[in-house]
XYZ file of C-alpha atoms in Angstrom:
83
model
C 45.081 146.780 106.239
C 43.922 149.921 103.946
C 46.201 149.676 101.165
C 44.604 152.291 98.809
C 44.517 156.148 99.646
C 41.028 156.376 99.275
C 40.317 153.893 101.916
C 42.536 154.906 104.472
C 40.908 158.159 104.227
C 37.459 156.945 104.939
C 38.238 154.814 107.735
C 39.582 157.619 109.406
C 36.565 159.967 107.960
C 34.327 156.893 110.579
C 36.082 157.497 113.662
C 35.091 159.541 116.665
C 37.477 157.016 118.738
C 41.303 157.495 118.997
C 41.785 153.935 116.964
C 40.819 152.175 114.559
C 40.966 149.210 116.531
C 41.399 146.596 119.381
C 43.859 143.827 118.843
C 42.758 141.158 120.917
C 45.249 138.035 120.968
C 46.207 134.661 122.994
C 49.666 136.225 124.849
C 51.481 132.606 123.686
C 51.089 132.326 120.342
C 49.162 136.074 119.095
C 51.369 138.157 120.074
C 54.216 138.455 117.609
C 51.608 138.482 114.443
C 49.227 140.914 116.038
C 52.194 143.093 117.160
C 53.317 142.876 113.468
C 50.268 144.040 112.741
C 50.339 146.493 114.315
C 53.221 148.486 112.926
C 51.535 147.308 109.822
C 48.525 149.777 110.457
C 51.125 152.349 111.904
C 52.898 152.756 109.009
C 49.201 153.506 106.916
C 48.388 156.365 109.619
C 46.024 154.539 111.371
C 45.461 153.820 115.580
C 45.315 150.551 116.894
C 45.094 149.616 120.228
C 47.142 146.551 120.863
C 48.235 145.882 124.893
C 51.865 145.918 124.440
C 52.063 149.253 123.525
C 50.865 150.687 126.331
C 52.936 152.398 128.993
C 50.934 151.564 131.622
C 50.945 147.687 133.251
C 47.784 145.648 131.648
C 45.074 145.372 133.941
C 41.320 145.128 133.152
C 40.534 148.397 133.508
C 42.997 149.881 131.220
C 42.051 147.052 127.776
C 38.313 148.191 129.320
C 39.039 151.619 128.499
C 41.112 150.162 124.736
C 38.056 148.473 123.909
C 35.920 151.872 124.716
C 38.138 154.366 122.603
C 37.936 151.641 119.561
C 35.420 151.542 115.996
C 35.927 147.361 115.845
C 38.080 144.522 117.887
C 39.853 142.679 115.647
C 39.759 138.469 117.162
C 43.480 137.005 115.815
C 42.647 133.550 116.766
C 45.771 131.831 117.219
C 46.861 128.394 118.189
C 45.449 127.110 121.264
C 43.403 129.996 121.817
C 40.623 127.532 122.100
C 41.679 124.563 123.765
């Protein structure tokens, strides 16, 4: 995640989207790591979309809306994801 104030402001300025990023991960091996990333971004004032932080049930529709409301996708590849 961006650390200096100028980078954070630049990331905010680029966004018409609600979230800077959509965190995509393999639940079995990447969920905990993405939760840490979520909190690191949040500490810097940046919003990212993560399934386990959604109040409603995760469905294909809620994930689609999360993707559409994000500037980019961060694909977190962890053990087992390509097997």
